[in-house]
CSV table of C-alpha atoms in Angstrom, one decimal:
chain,number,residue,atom,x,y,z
A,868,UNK,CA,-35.8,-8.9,44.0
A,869,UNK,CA,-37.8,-9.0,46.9
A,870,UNK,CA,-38.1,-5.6,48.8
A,871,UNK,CA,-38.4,-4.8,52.6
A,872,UNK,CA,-41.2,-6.2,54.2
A,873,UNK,CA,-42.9,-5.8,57.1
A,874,UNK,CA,-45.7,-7.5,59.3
A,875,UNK,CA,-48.4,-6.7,60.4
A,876,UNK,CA,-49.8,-3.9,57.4
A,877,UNK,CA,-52.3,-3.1,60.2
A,878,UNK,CA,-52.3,-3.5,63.9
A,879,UNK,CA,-55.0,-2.2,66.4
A,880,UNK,CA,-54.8,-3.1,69.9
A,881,UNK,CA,-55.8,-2.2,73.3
A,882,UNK,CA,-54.1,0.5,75.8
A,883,UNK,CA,-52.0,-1.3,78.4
A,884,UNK,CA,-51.1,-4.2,76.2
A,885,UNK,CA,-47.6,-5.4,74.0
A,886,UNK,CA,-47.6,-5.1,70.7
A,887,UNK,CA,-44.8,-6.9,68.5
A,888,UNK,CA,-43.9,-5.5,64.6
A,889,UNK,CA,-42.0,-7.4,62.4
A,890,UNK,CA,-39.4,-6.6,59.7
A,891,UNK,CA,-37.5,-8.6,57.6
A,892,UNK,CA,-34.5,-6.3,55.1
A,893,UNK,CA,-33.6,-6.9,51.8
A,894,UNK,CA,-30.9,-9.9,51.8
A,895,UNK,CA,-27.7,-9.0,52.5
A,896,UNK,CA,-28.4,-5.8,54.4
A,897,UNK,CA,-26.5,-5.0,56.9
A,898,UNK,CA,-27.9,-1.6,58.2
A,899,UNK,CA,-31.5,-1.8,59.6
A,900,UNK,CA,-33.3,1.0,61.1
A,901,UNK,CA,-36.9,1.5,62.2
A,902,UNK,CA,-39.0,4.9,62.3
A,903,UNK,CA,-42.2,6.3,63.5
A,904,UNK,CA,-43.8,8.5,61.6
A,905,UNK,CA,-47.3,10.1,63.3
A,906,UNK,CA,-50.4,11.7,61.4
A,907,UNK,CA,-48.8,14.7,59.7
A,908,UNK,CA,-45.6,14.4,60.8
A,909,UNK,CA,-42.1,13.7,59.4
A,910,UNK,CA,-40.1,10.5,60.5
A,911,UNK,CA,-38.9,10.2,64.1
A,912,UNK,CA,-35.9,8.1,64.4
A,913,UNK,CA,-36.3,5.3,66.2
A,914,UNK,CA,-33.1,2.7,66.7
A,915,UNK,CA,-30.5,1.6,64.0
A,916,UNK,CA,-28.5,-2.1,64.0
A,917,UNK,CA,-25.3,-2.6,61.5
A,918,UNK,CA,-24.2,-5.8,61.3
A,919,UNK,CA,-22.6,-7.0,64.5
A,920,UNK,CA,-22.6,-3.6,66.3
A,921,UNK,CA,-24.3,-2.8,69.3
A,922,UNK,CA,-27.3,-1.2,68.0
A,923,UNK,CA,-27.9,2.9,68.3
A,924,UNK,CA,-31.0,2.7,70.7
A,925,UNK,CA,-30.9,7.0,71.2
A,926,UNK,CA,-34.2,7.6,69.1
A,927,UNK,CA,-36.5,5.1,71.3
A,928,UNK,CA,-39.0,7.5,73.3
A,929,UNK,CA,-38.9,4.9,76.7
A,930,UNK,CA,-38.1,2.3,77.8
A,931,UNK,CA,-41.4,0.7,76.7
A,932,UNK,CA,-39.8,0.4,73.7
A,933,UNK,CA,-37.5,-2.3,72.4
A,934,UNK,CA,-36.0,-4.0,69.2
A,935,UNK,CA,-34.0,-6.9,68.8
A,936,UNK,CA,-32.3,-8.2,65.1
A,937,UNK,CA,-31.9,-11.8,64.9
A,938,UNK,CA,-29.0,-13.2,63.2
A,939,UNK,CA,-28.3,-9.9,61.4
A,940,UNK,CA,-31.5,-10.4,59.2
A,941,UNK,CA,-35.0,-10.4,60.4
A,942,UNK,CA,-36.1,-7.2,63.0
A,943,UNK,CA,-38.7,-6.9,66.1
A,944,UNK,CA,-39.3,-3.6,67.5
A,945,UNK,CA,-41.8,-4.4,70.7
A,946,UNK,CA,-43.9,-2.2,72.2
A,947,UNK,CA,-45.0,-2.7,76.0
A,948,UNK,CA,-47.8,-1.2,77.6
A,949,UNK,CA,-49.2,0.5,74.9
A,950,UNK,CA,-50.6,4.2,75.3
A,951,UNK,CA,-52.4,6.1,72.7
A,952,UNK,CA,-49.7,8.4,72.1
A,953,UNK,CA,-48.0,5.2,70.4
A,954,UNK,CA,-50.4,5.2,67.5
A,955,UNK,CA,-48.7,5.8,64.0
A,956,UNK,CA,-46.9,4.2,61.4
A,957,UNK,CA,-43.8,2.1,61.9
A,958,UNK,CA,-41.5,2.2,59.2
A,959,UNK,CA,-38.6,0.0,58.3
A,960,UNK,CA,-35.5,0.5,56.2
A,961,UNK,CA,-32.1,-1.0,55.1
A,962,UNK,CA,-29.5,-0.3,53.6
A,963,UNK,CA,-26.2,-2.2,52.3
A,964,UNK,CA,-23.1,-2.0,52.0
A,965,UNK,CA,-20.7,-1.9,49.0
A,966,UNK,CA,-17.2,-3.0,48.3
A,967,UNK,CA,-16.5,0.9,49.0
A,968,UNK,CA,-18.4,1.5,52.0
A,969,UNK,CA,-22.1,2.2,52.7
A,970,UNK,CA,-24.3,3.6,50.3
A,971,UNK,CA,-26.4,5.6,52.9
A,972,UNK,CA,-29.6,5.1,51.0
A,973,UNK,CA,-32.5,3.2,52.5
A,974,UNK,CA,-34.8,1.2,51.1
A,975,UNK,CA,-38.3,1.5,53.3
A,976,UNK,CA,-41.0,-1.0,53.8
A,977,UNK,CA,-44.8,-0.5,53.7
A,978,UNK,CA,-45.1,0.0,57.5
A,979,UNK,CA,-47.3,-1.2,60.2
A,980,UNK,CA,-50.1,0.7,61.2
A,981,UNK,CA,-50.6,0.9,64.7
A,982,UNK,CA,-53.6,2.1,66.2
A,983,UNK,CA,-53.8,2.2,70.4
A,984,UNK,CA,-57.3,2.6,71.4
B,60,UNK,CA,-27.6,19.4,66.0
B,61,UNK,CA,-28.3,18.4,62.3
B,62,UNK,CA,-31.8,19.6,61.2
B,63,UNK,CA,-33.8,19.8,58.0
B,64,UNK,CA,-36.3,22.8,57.0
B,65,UNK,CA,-38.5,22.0,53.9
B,66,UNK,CA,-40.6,25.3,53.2
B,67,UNK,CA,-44.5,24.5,52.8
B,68,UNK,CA,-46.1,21.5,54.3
B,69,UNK,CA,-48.2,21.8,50.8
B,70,UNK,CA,-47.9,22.8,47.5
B,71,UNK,CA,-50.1,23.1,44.7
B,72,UNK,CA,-49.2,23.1,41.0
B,73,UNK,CA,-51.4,22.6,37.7
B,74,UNK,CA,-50.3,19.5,35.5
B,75,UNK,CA,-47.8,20.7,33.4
B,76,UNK,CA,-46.2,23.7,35.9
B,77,UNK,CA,-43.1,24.3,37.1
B,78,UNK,CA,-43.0,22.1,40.4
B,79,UNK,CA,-40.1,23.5,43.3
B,80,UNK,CA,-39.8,21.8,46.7
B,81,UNK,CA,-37.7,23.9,49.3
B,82,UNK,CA,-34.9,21.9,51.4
B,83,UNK,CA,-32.5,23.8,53.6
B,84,UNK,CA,-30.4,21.9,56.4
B,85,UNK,CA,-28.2,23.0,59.0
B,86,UNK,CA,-24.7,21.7,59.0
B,87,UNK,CA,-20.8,22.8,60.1
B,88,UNK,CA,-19.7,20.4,57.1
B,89,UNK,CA,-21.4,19.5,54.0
B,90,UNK,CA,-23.6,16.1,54.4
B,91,UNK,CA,-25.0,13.5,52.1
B,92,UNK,CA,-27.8,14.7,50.9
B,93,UNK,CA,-31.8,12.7,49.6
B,94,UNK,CA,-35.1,12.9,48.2
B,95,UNK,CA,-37.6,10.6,49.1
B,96,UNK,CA,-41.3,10.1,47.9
B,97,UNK,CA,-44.1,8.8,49.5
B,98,UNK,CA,-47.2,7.8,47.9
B,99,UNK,CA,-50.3,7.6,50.4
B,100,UNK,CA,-50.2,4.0,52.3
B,101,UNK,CA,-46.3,3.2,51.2
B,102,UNK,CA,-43.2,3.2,52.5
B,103,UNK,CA,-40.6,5.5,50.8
B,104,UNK,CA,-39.1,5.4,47.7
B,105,UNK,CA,-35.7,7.5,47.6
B,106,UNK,CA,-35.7,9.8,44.2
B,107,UNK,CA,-32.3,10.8,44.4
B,108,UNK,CA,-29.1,11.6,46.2
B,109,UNK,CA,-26.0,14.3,46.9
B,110,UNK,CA,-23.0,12.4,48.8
B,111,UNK,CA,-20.8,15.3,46.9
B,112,UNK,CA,-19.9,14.1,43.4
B,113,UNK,CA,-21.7,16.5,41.0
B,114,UNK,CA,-23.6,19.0,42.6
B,115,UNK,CA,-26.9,18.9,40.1
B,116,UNK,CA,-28.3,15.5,40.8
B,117,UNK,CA,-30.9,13.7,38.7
B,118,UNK,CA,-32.8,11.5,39.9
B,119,UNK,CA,-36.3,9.5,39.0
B,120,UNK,CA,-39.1,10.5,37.1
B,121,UNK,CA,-37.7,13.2,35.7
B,122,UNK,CA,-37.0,15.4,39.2
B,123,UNK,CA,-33.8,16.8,40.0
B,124,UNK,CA,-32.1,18.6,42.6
B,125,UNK,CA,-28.9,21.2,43.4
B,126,UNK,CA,-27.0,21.1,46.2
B,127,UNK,CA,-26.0,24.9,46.9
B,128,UNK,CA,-23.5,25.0,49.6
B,129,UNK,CA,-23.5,28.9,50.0
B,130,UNK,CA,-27.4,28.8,50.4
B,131,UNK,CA,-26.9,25.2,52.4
B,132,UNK,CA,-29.9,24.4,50.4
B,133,UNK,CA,-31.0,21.4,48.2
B,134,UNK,CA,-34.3,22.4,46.2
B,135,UNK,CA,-35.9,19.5,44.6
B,136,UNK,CA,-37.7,20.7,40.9
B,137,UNK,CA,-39.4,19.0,38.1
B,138,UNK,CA,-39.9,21.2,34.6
B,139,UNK,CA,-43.5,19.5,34.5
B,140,UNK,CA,-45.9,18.8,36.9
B,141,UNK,CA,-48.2,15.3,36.1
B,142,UNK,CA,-51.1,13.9,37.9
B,143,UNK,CA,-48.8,11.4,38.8
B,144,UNK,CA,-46.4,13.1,41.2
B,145,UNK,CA,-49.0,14.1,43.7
B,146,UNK,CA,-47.5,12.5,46.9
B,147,UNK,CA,-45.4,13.7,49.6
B,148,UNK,CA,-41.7,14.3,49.4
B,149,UNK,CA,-39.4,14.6,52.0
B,150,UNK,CA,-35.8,16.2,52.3
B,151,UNK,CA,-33.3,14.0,54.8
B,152,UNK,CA,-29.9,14.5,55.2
B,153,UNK,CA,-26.9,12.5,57.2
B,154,UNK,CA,-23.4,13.4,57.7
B,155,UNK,CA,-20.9,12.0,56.0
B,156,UNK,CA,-19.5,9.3,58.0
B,157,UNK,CA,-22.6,9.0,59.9
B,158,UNK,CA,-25.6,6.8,60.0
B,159,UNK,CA,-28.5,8.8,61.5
B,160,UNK,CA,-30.4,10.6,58.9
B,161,UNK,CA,-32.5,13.7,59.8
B,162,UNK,CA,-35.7,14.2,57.8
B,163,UNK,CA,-37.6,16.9,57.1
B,164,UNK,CA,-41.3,17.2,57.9
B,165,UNK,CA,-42.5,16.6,54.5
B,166,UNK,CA,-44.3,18.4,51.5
B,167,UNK,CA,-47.5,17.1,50.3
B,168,UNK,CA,-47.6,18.1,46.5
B,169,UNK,CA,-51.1,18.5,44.9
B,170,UNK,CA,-51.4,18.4,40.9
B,171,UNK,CA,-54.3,19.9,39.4
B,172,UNK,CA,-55.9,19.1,36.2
């Protein structure tokens, strides 16, 4: 079946301006959670939705940050004012749920590169 | 707070060695446990997973791991190394109950011919 996707592959843009990255999760998903991951670096934690639930925004780095889930499916993690420090890749995972709880494994998508120049 | 170790930001094995990737994490109770690959311009690819059944866990392509609570360590290995494998792995671990997984900076594996 179709894995996590996520849109743009590639996104360059100017300091100072928004940027918008896309995700959509494996159907029927519940858990969604987006990282960064900078040059050489392990992944940063970024925000996590599960179903319903208020989403855990503790990993965002400020407020220029953002994410919204849409009808428990498709993700947008916006970025305002863009500084340079922002460049790196975005990742995306999900990750179900079974009969007998959550399976705590995510599947990733490809990531959006962002370059802030 | 959780945290994640993984010895050596780069290791180098010939095709056919012994290949051992160090994981230690920090934690008052023991967590779920994961290997995950990345090859260069992917996403990740989880190789395999402790959430306390059998403590020796194999997983994809022929790697396995052992969760050793006394040393808090999971160590990811592979018998033999192939050209193949060269990517990055990283440890990440989440406590049981939890959501938030902690991962470890990575290890870039190199296979030589």
């Amino acid at each position: 079946g179709a894995g996590v996707s996520q849109s743009p592959s590639n996104k360059v843009t100017e300091k100072g301006k928004d940027v918008e990255l896309r995700c959509d999760p494996i159907s029927g998903h519940t858990a969604l959670y987006w990282y960064r991951q900078s040059l050489g670096q392990g992944l940063e934690f970024l925000i996590y939705f599960q179903g319903n639930s208020a989403p855990d925004k503790s990993g965002l780095p400020s407020d220029r940050f953002s994410a919204e889930r849409t009808g428990g499916s498709v993700s947008t993690l916006t970025i305002q004012r863009t500084q340079q420090e922002d460049s790196a890749v975005y990742l995306c995972a999900s990750s179900p749920h079974t009969p007998t709880g959550r399976t705590y494994e995510q599947y990733f998508g490809p990531g959006t590169r962002l370059t802030v120049t | 707070a959780q945290s994640v170790t993984q010895l050596g930001s780069h290791v180098s094995v010939s095709e056919g060695a012994l290949v051992l990737l160090r994981c230690n994490y920090s934690s008052s109770v023991p967590p779920y446990l994961f290997w995950y690959v990345q090859y260069p311009n992917q996403g990740l690819q989880l190789l395999l997973k402790y959430t306390s059944a059998a403590t020796l866990v194999k997983g994809i392509n022929g790697f396995e791991a052992e969760f050793k609570k006394s040393e808090t360590s999971f160590h990811l290995t592979k018998p033999s190394a192939h050209m193949s494998d060269a990517a990055e792995y990283f440890c990440a671990v989440i406590n049981t109950g939890g959501f938030k997984t902690i991962f470890g900076a990575g290890t870039r594996l190199f296979v030589k011919a």
